[in-house]
PDB file of C-alpha atoms in Angstrom:
ATOM      1  CA  MET A   1      26.104 -28.621   0.211  1.00  0.00           C
ATOM      2  CA  PRO A   2      23.334 -26.042  -0.474  1.00  0.00           C
ATOM      3  CA  LEU A   3      23.256 -27.131  -4.132  1.00  0.00           C
ATOM      4  CA  ILE A   4      22.616 -30.744  -3.133  1.00  0.00           C
ATOM      5  CA  LEU A   5      19.882 -29.616  -0.735  1.00  0.00           C
ATOM      6  CA  LEU A   6      18.248 -27.501  -3.444  1.00  0.00           C
ATOM      7  CA  LEU A   7      18.427 -30.371  -5.930  1.00  0.00           C
ATOM      8  CA  ALA A   8      16.920 -32.780  -3.406  1.00  0.00           C
ATOM      9  CA  LEU A   9      14.153 -30.281  -2.691  1.00  0.00           C
ATOM     10  CA  LEU A  10      13.405 -29.679  -6.367  1.00  0.00           C
ATOM     11  CA  LEU A  11      13.296 -33.405  -7.137  1.00  0.00           C
ATOM     12  CA  GLY A  12      12.007 -34.794  -3.860  1.00  0.00           C
ATOM     13  CA  LEU A  13       9.198 -32.384  -3.047  1.00  0.00           C
ATOM     14  CA  PRO A  14       7.186 -32.960  -6.254  1.00  0.00           C
ATOM     15  CA  LEU A  15       7.536 -36.719  -5.812  1.00  0.00           C
ATOM     16  CA  VAL A  16       6.336 -36.573  -2.207  1.00  0.00           C
ATOM     17  CA  GLU A  17       3.475 -34.267  -3.229  1.00  0.00           C
ATOM     18  CA  LEU A  18       2.465 -36.656  -6.000  1.00  0.00           C
ATOM     19  CA  TYR A  19       2.594 -39.598  -3.604  1.00  0.00           C
ATOM     20  CA  LEU A  20       0.365 -37.765  -1.095  1.00  0.00           C
ATOM     21  CA  LEU A  21      -2.094 -36.713  -3.791  1.00  0.00           C
ATOM     22  CA  ILE A  22      -2.386 -40.325  -4.954  1.00  0.00           C
ATOM     23  CA  ARG A  23      -2.823 -41.598  -1.384  1.00  0.00           C
ATOM     24  CA  VAL A  24      -5.480 -39.021  -0.539  1.00  0.00           C
ATOM     25  CA  GLY A  25      -7.162 -39.647  -3.892  1.00  0.00           C
ATOM     26  CA  SER A  26      -7.340 -43.357  -3.165  1.00  0.00           C
ATOM     27  CA  VAL A  27      -9.058 -42.637   0.175  1.00  0.00           C
ATOM     28  CA  ILE A  28     -11.506 -39.852  -0.722  1.00  0.00           C
ATOM     29  CA  GLY A  29     -11.582 -40.201  -4.509  1.00  0.00           C
ATOM     30  CA  ALA A  30      -9.988 -38.423  -7.433  1.00  0.00           C
ATOM     31  CA  LEU A  31     -12.619 -35.703  -7.934  1.00  0.00           C
ATOM     32  CA  PRO A  32     -12.746 -34.622  -4.257  1.00  0.00           C
ATOM     33  CA  THR A  33      -8.934 -34.514  -4.202  1.00  0.00           C
ATOM     34  CA  ILE A  34      -8.846 -32.287  -7.288  1.00  0.00           C
ATOM     35  CA  LEU A  35     -11.604 -30.059  -5.882  1.00  0.00           C
ATOM     36  CA  LEU A  36      -9.777 -29.820  -2.552  1.00  0.00           C
ATOM     37  CA  SER A  37      -6.606 -28.759  -4.342  1.00  0.00           C
ATOM     38  CA  ILE A  38      -8.498 -26.117  -6.352  1.00  0.00           C
ATOM     39  CA  PHE A  39     -10.328 -24.933  -3.208  1.00  0.00           C
ATOM     40  CA  THR A  40      -7.109 -24.436  -1.240  1.00  0.00           C
ATOM     41  CA  ALA A  41      -5.605 -22.517  -4.167  1.00  0.00           C
ATOM     42  CA  MET A  42      -8.653 -20.221  -4.353  1.00  0.00           C
ATOM     43  CA  ILE A  43      -8.819 -19.604  -0.589  1.00  0.00           C
ATOM     44  CA  GLY A  44      -5.058 -19.067  -0.476  1.00  0.00           C
ATOM     45  CA  ALA A  45      -5.121 -16.586  -3.359  1.00  0.00           C
ATOM     46  CA  TRP A  46      -7.898 -14.627  -1.656  1.00  0.00           C
ATOM     47  CA  LEU A  47      -6.039 -14.545   1.672  1.00  0.00           C
ATOM     48  CA  VAL A  48      -2.801 -13.480  -0.026  1.00  0.00           C
ATOM     49  CA  ARG A  49      -4.669 -10.690  -1.795  1.00  0.00           C
ATOM     50  CA  VAL A  50      -6.264  -9.419   1.415  1.00  0.00           C
ATOM     51  CA  GLN A  51      -3.005  -9.518   3.349  1.00  0.00           C
ATOM     52  CA  GLY A  52      -1.141  -8.017   0.408  1.00  0.00           C
ATOM     53  CA  PHE A  53      -3.369  -4.947   0.484  1.00  0.00           C
ATOM     54  CA  GLY A  54      -2.697  -4.650   4.216  1.00  0.00           C
ATOM     55  CA  ILE A  55       1.035  -4.712   3.580  1.00  0.00           C
ATOM     56  CA  LEU A  56       0.611  -2.147   0.804  1.00  0.00           C
ATOM     57  CA  TRP A  57      -1.130   0.232   3.236  1.00  0.00           C
ATOM     58  CA  ARG A  58       1.648  -0.282   5.801  1.00  0.00           C
ATOM     59  CA  VAL A  59       4.264   0.511   3.125  1.00  0.00           C
ATOM     60  CA  LYS A  60       2.409   3.689   2.180  1.00  0.00           C
ATOM     61  CA  GLY A  61       2.138   4.685   5.843  1.00  0.00           C
ATOM     62  CA  ALA A  62       5.842   4.113   6.457  1.00  0.00           C
ATOM     63  CA  MET A  63       6.755   6.140   3.387  1.00  0.00           C
ATOM     64  CA  ALA A  64       4.414   8.937   4.456  1.00  0.00           C
ATOM     65  CA  ARG A  65       6.331   9.056   7.773  1.00  0.00           C
ATOM     66  CA  ASP A  66       9.615   9.210   5.797  1.00  0.00           C
ATOM     67  CA  GLU A  67      10.619   5.747   7.009  1.00  0.00           C
ATOM     68  CA  ILE A  68      12.161   2.987   4.963  1.00  0.00           C
ATOM     69  CA  PRO A  69       9.555   0.186   4.737  1.00  0.00           C
ATOM     70  CA  ALA A  70      12.132  -2.617   4.833  1.00  0.00           C
ATOM     71  CA  LEU A  71      10.190  -4.890   7.178  1.00  0.00           C
ATOM     72  CA  GLU A  72       7.023  -4.392   5.184  1.00  0.00           C
ATOM     73  CA  LEU A  73       8.782  -5.181   1.905  1.00  0.00           C
ATOM     74  CA  LEU A  74      10.256  -8.371   3.331  1.00  0.00           C
ATOM     75  CA  ASP A  75       6.832  -9.230   4.702  1.00  0.00           C
ATOM     76  CA  GLY A  76       5.454  -8.786   1.189  1.00  0.00           C
ATOM     77  CA  ALA A  77       8.192 -10.979  -0.281  1.00  0.00           C
ATOM     78  CA  VAL A  78       7.394 -13.798   2.158  1.00  0.00           C
ATOM     79  CA  LEU A  79       3.708 -13.328   1.347  1.00  0.00           C
ATOM     80  CA  LEU A  80       4.584 -13.711  -2.341  1.00  0.00           C
ATOM     81  CA  VAL A  81       6.307 -17.015  -1.565  1.00  0.00           C
ATOM     82  CA  ALA A  82       3.219 -18.085   0.407  1.00  0.00           C
ATOM     83  CA  GLY A  83       1.036 -17.310  -2.602  1.00  0.00           C
ATOM     84  CA  PHE A  84       3.328 -19.319  -4.859  1.00  0.00           C
ATOM     85  CA  PHE A  85       3.164 -22.288  -2.475  1.00  0.00           C
ATOM     86  CA  LEU A  86      -0.633 -22.083  -2.356  1.00  0.00           C
ATOM     87  CA  ILE A  87      -0.983 -22.061  -6.131  1.00  0.00           C
ATOM     88  CA  LEU A  88       1.139 -25.195  -6.497  1.00  0.00           C
ATOM     89  CA  PRO A  89      -0.950 -28.367  -6.259  1.00  0.00           C
ATOM     90  CA  GLY A  90      -0.148 -30.442  -3.218  1.00  0.00           C
ATOM     91  CA  PHE A  91      -0.727 -30.700   0.483  1.00  0.00           C
ATOM     92  CA  ILE A  92       2.802 -29.980   1.737  1.00  0.00           C
ATOM     93  CA  THR A  93       3.140 -26.760  -0.248  1.00  0.00           C
ATOM     94  CA  ASP A  94      -0.392 -25.731   0.764  1.00  0.00           C
ATOM     95  CA  SER A  95       0.468 -26.319   4.415  1.00  0.00           C
ATOM     96  CA  ALA A  96       3.660 -24.266   4.093  1.00  0.00           C
ATOM     97  CA  GLY A  97       1.755 -21.528   2.262  1.00  0.00           C
ATOM     98  CA  PHE A  98      -0.976 -21.333   4.890  1.00  0.00           C
ATOM     99  CA  LEU A  99       1.650 -21.236   7.653  1.00  0.00           C
ATOM    100  CA  LEU A 100       3.334 -18.307   5.919  1.00  0.00           C
ATOM    101  CA  LEU A 101       0.000 -16.469   5.921  1.00  0.00           C
ATOM    102  CA  ILE A 102       0.169 -16.156   9.716  1.00  0.00           C
ATOM    103  CA  PRO A 103       1.641 -12.656  10.290  1.00  0.00           C
ATOM    104  CA  PRO A 104       3.458 -13.378  13.604  1.00  0.00           C
ATOM    105  CA  LEU A 105       5.069 -16.451  12.063  1.00  0.00           C
ATOM    106  CA  ARG A 106       6.173 -14.420   9.043  1.00  0.00           C
ATOM    107  CA  ARG A 107       7.712 -11.779  11.323  1.00  0.00           C
ATOM    108  CA  ARG A 108       9.580 -14.376  13.353  1.00  0.00           C
ATOM    109  CA  LEU A 109      10.885 -15.940  10.152  1.00  0.00           C
ATOM    110  CA  ILE A 110      12.023 -12.583   8.791  1.00  0.00           C
ATOM    111  CA  ASN A 111      13.651 -11.556  12.069  1.00  0.00           C
ATOM    112  CA  ARG A 112      15.408 -14.899  12.325  1.00  0.00           C
ATOM    113  CA  TYR A 113      17.041 -14.684   8.906  1.00  0.00           C
ATOM    114  CA  VAL A 114      17.437 -10.913   8.761  1.00  0.00           C
ATOM    115  CA  PRO A 115      18.485 -10.054  12.328  1.00  0.00           C
ATOM    116  CA  VAL A 116      19.357  -6.453  11.479  1.00  0.00           C
ATOM    117  CA  LEU A 117      15.707  -5.451  11.328  1.00  0.00           C
ATOM    118  CA  PRO A 118      13.937  -4.838  14.635  1.00  0.00           C
ATOM    119  CA  ILE A 119      10.758  -6.625  15.569  1.00  0.00           C
ATOM    120  CA  GLU A 120       7.796  -4.312  15.166  1.00  0.00           C
ATOM    121  CA  GLY A 121       7.097  -2.452  18.384  1.00  0.00           C
ATOM    122  CA  THR A 122      10.708  -2.275  19.585  1.00  0.00           C
ATOM    123  CA  VAL A 123      12.688   0.923  19.879  1.00  0.00           C
ATOM    124  CA  VAL A 124      15.789   1.371  17.764  1.00  0.00           C
ATOM    125  CA  ARG A 125      18.406   3.753  19.076  1.00  0.00           C
ATOM    126  CA  HIS A 126      20.255   5.757  16.475  1.00  0.00           C
ATOM    127  CA  GLU A 127      23.592   7.275  17.329  1.00  0.00           C
ATOM    128  CA  THR A 128      23.825  10.959  16.636  1.00  0.00           C
ATOM    129  CA  ARG A 129      26.983  12.041  14.870  1.00  0.00           C
ATOM    130  CA  VAL A 130      28.154  15.579  15.560  1.00  0.00           C
ATOM    131  CA  ILE A 131      30.706  17.229  13.318  1.00  0.00           C
ATOM    132  CA  GLU A 132      32.154  20.333  14.883  1.00  0.00           C
ATOM    133  CA  GLY A 133      33.288  23.244  12.791  1.00  0.00           C
ATOM    134  CA  ARG A 134      32.621  26.795  11.729  1.00  0.00           C
ATOM    135  CA  PHE A 135      30.375  27.973   8.982  1.00  0.00           C
ATOM    136  CA  ARG A 136      29.546  31.211   7.329  1.00  0.00           C
ATOM    137  CA  ARG A 137      26.309  31.953   5.561  1.00  0.00           C
ATOM    138  CA  GLU A 138      26.630  33.750   2.254  1.00  0.00           C
ATOM    139  CA  ASP A 139      23.390  35.117   0.876  1.00  0.00           C
TER     140      ASP A 139
END
């Protein structure tokens, strides 16, 4: 089933994007449609770059605190997908890319599909494991 869905997405999405580009081009003209597509790619690339540097600083901060920056790395991966969507020509992929640029939406998406990670701001309780025994120091 997932293979059929992936195949439909890989074949169907470009066709729908092409159809929308032609429809919009017939309403506003070919040149404005091309310029709009280039403009969204440029704005999207700039926004991905700005947010990417923010994620990089959060990763560095987590590592400086001796924490594993798992949430930040997943956030960066979703941001990479958003950048890919924004570079592709088309209105559906641009819309998906811009939606993925919204940090709370990215976090909800990550926490939905990776439920092991806590939402930022929540407290995670770690169980302490005690191993009883005797030891002797030899210097």
